[in-house]
Coordinates of C-alpha atoms in Angstrom, one line a residue:
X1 CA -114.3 -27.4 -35.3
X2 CA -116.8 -29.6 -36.7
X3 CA -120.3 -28.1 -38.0
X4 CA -123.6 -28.2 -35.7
X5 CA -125.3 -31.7 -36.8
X6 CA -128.6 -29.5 -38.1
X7 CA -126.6 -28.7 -41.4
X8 CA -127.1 -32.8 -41.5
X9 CA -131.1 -32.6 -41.1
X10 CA -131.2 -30.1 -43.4
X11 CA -129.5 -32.2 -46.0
X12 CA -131.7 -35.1 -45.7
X13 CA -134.4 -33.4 -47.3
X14 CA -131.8 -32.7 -50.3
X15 CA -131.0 -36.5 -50.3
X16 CA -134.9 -36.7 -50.6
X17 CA -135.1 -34.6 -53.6
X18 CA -132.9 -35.0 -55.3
X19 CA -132.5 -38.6 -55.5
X20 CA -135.6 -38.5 -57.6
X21 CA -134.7 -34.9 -59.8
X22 CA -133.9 -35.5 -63.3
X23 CA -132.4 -32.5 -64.1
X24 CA -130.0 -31.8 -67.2
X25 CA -126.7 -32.2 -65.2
X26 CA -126.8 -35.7 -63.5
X27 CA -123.4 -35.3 -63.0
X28 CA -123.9 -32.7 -60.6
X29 CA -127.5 -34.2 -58.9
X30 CA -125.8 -37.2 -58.0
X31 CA -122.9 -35.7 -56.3
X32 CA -125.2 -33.5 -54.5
X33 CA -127.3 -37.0 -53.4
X34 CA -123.4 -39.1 -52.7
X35 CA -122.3 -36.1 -50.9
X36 CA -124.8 -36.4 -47.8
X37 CA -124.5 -39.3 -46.9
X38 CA -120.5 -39.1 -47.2
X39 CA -120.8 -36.9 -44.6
X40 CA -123.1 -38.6 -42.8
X41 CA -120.9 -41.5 -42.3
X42 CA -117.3 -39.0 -41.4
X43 CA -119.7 -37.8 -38.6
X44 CA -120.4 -41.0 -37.2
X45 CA -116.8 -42.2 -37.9
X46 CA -115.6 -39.2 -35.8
X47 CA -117.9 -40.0 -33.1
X48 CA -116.8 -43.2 -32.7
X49 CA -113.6 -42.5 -33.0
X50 CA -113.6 -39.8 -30.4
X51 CA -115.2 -42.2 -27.9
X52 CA -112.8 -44.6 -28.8
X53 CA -110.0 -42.3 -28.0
X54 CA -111.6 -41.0 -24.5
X55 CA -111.9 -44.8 -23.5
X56 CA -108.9 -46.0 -23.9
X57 CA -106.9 -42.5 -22.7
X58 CA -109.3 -42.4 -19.5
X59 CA -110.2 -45.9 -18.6
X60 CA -107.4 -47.8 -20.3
X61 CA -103.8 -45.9 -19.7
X62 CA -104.1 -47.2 -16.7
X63 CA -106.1 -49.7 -15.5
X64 CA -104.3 -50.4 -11.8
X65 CA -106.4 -48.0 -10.0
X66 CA -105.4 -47.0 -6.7
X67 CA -108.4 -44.7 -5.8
X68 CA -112.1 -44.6 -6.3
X69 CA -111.9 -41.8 -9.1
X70 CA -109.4 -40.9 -12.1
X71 CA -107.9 -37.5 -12.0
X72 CA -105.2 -37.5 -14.2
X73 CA -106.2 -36.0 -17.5
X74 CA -109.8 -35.6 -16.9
X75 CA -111.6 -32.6 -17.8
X76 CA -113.0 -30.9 -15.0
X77 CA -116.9 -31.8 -16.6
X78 CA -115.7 -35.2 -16.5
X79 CA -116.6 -37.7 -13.5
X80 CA -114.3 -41.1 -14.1
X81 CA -115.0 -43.7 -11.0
X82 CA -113.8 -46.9 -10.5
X83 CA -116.4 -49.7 -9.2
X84 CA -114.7 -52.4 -7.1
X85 CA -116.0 -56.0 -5.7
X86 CA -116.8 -55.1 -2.4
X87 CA -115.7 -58.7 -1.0
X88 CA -112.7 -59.0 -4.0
X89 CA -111.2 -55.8 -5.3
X90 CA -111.3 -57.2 -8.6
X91 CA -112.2 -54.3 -10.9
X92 CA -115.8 -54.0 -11.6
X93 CA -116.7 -51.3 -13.8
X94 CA -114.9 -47.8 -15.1
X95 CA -118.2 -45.0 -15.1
X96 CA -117.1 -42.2 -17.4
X97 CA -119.9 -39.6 -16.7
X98 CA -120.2 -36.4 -19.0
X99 CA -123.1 -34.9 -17.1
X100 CA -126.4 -33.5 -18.7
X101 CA -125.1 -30.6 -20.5
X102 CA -122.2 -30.6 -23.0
X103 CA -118.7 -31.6 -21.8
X104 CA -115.2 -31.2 -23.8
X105 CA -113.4 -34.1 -22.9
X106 CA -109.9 -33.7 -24.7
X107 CA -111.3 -31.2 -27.2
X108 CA -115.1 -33.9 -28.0
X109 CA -118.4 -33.0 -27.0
X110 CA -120.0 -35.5 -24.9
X111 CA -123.2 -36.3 -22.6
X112 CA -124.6 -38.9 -20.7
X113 CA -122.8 -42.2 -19.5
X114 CA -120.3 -44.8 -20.9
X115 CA -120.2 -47.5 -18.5
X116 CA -117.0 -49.9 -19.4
X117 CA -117.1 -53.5 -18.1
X118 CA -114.4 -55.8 -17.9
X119 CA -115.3 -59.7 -19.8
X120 CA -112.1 -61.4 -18.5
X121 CA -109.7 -61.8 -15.4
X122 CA -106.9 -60.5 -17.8
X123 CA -108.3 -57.3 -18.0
X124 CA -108.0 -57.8 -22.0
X125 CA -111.6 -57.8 -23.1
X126 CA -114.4 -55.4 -22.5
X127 CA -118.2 -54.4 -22.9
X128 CA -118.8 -50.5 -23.2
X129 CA -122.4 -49.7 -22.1
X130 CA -123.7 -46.4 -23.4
X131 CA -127.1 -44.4 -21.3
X132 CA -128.2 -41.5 -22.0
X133 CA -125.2 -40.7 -24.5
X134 CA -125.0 -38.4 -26.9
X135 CA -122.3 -36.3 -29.3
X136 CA -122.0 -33.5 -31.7
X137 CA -126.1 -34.1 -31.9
X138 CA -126.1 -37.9 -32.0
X139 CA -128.3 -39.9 -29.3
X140 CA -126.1 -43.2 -29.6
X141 CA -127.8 -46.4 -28.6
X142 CA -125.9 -49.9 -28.6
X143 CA -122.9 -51.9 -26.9
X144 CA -119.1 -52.0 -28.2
X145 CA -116.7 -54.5 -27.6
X146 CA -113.4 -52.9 -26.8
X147 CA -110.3 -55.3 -26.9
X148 CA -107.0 -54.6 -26.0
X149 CA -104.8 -56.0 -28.8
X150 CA -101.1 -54.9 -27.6
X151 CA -99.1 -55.8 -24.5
X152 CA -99.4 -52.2 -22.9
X153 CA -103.0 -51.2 -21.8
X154 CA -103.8 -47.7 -23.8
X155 CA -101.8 -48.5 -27.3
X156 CA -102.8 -51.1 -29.0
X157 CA -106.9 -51.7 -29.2
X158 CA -110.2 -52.5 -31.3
X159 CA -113.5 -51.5 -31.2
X160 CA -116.7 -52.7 -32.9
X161 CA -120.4 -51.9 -32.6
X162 CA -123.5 -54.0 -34.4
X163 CA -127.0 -52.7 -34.9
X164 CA -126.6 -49.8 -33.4
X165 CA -128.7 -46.6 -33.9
X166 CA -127.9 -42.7 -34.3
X167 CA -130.5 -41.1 -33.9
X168 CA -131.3 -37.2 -34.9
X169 CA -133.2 -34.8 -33.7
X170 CA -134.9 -32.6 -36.7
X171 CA -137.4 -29.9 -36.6
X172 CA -140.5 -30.1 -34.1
X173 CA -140.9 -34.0 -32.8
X174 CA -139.0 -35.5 -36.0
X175 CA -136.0 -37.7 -35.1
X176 CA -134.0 -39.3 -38.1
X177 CA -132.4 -42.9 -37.2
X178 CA -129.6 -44.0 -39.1
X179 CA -128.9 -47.9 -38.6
X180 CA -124.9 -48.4 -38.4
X181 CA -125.0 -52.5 -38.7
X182 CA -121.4 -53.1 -38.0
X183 CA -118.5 -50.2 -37.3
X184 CA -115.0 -52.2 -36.7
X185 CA -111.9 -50.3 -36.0
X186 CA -108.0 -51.5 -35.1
X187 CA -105.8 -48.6 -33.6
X188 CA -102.3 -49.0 -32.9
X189 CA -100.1 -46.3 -31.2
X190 CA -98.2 -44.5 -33.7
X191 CA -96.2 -41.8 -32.0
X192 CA -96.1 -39.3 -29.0
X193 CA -94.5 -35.7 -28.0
X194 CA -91.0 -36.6 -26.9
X195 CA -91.1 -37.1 -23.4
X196 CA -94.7 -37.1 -22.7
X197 CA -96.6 -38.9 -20.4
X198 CA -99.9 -37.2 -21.1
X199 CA -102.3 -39.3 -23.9
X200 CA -103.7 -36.0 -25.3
X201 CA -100.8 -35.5 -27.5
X202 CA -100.7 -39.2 -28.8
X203 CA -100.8 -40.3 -32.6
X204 CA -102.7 -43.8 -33.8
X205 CA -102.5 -45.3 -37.3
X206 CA -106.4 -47.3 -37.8
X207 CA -108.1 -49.2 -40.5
X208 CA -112.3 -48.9 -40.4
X209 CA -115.0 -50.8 -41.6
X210 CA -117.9 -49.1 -41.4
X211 CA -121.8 -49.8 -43.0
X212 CA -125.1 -48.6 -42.1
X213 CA -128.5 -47.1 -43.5
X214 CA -129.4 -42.9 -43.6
X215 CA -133.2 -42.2 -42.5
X216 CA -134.4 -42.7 -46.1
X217 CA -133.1 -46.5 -46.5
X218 CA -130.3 -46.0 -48.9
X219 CA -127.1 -48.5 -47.6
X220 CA -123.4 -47.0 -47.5
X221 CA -120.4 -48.5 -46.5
X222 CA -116.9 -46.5 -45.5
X223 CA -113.9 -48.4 -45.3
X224 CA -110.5 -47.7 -45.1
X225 CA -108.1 -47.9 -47.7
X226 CA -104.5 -47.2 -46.6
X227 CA -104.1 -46.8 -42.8
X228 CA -105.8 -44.0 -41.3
X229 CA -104.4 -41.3 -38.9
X230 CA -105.9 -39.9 -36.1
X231 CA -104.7 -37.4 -33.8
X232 CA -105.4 -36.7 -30.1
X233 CA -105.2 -33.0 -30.2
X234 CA -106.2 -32.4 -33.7
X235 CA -109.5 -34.8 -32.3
X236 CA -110.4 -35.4 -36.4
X237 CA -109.0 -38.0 -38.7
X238 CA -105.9 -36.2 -40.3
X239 CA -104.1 -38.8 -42.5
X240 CA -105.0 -42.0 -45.2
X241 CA -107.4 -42.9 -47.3
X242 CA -110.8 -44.6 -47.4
X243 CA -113.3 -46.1 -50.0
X244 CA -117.1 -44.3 -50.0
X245 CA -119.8 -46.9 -51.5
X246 CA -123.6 -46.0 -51.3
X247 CA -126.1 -48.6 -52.7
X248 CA -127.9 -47.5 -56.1
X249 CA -125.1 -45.1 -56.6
X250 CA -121.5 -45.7 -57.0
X251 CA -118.3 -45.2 -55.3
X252 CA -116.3 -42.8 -54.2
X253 CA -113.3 -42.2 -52.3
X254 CA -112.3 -40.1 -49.0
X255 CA -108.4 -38.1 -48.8
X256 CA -108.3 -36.9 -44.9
X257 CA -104.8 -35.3 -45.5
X258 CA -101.5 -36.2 -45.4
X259 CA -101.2 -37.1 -41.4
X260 CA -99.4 -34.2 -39.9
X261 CA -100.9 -32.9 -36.5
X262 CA -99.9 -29.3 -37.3
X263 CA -100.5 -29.1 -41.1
X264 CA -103.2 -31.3 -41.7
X265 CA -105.5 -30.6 -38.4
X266 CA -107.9 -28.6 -40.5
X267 CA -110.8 -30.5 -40.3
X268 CA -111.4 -30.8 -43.9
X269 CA -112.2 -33.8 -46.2
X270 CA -111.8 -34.3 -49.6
X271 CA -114.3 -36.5 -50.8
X272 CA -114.0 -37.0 -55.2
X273 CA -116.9 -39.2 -57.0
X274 CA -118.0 -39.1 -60.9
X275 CA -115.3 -36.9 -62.0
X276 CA -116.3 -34.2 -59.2
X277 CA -114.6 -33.1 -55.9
X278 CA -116.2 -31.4 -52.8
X279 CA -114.4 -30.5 -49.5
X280 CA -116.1 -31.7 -46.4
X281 CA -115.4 -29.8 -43.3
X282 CA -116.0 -31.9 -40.1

């Protein structure tokens, strides 16, 4: 599973360092300086992706609710109620709370409140509200915009976020923000277990855009470059390809594997810029 987010804080004060050594392998000092932010922005991906992956399997699978709270699927730390009109029926809101204290929803680590909203009659179009929320040592502030994209509710969907903040607790009262200024994702259903009706064993193919600003002001942008996989029970990207950029720097680029759920669920990243490689595990 993924490493605690401090290894993160501890490598902002790298990035700080060493973006201003001038030792007598630059080679190697601006790896070290491209490599934390890399991961900065994988960890964010994954976080958004996970959340991405929780609404749509939860709230989305099925959105003709017959009770008051969804059961099926739901961990057991997991409350998932469904608001109604009180003079309509008309859906609205989905709650998806995660409690106070850490909650693994499908294999994520979640707290706090995503409060999804429908925008249209259709049920096609939706706000996600996030209070209190946090992941894998990320507060996350902002709104998303979920739309479903397909005919069937739970494959086909998009997600984007603007000017949002992570934010990052370091040592004593410090808290690192990184900006994320835009984060746009397309999923479409790729595959499932023969037979299944569950979501937690499902497959999606994505593309990502994703740009933003670490605590120290230096931009970086993440974007896909082939289609990306991502696998419910592997909870990771596991497949594809994606372009690293970070301003003042260079470019880079990302392998997350090959795309199968049982070989390639490693959690491992190899990330190659300036003639070097380093393996990221997630």
């Amino acid at each position: 599973m993924r490493r605690f987010i401090s290894g993160l804080v501890l490598s902002f004060c790298v990035l700080l360092v060493n973006s201003c050594s001038t030792g007598s392998d630059p080679e190697d000092i601006i790896l070290d300086v491209f490599s934390v932010p890399a991961e900065l922005s994988l960890q964010i991906e994954n976080v958004f992706n996970d959340l991405a992956m929780d609404v749509n399997g939860i709230a989305m699978h099925k959105l003709k609710f017959t009770g008051d709270l969804i059961t099926t699927n739901v961990a057991k730390c997991l409350k998932a109620s469904v608001h109604r009109n009180s003079e309509t029926s008309v859906l609205d809101s989905i709650v998806l709370d995660y409690g106070t204290s850490i909650c693994s929803s499908n294999g994520a680590a979640f707290k706090g409140k995503v409060i999804v909203d429908p925008k249209d009659e259709d049920l096609k179009s939706f706000d996600i509200r996030l209070k209190d929320f946090k992941s894998y040592g990320y507060s996350v502030t902002g709104t998303i915009e979920f739309q479903i994209t397909g005919e069937t509710a739970g494959n086909d969907f998009s997600m984007t976020m603007e000017n949002a903040e992570f934010l990052i607790s370091g040592t004593g009262e410090t808290v690192y923000t990184v900006t994320v200024a835009s984060i746009n994702n397309v999923y479409t259903f790729l595959k499932s277990e023969e037979g299944s009706t569950a979501y937690i064993d499902d497959v999606f193919k994505f593309t990502t855009n994703l740009s933003g600003k670490t605590p120290d002001g230096v931009l970086f942008d993440l974007e896909s470059s082939s289609d990306l996989i991502y696998a419910y029970s592997c909870k990771n990207i596991i497949g594809g390809k994606a372009d690293f950029s970070l301003s003042d720097v260079g470019d880079g680029t990302v392998n997350f594997g090959g795309g199968d759920p049982d070989s390639d669920c490693d959690a491992k990243v190899a990330v190659s810029a300036f003639g070097a490689n380093i393996t990221i595990t997630l």
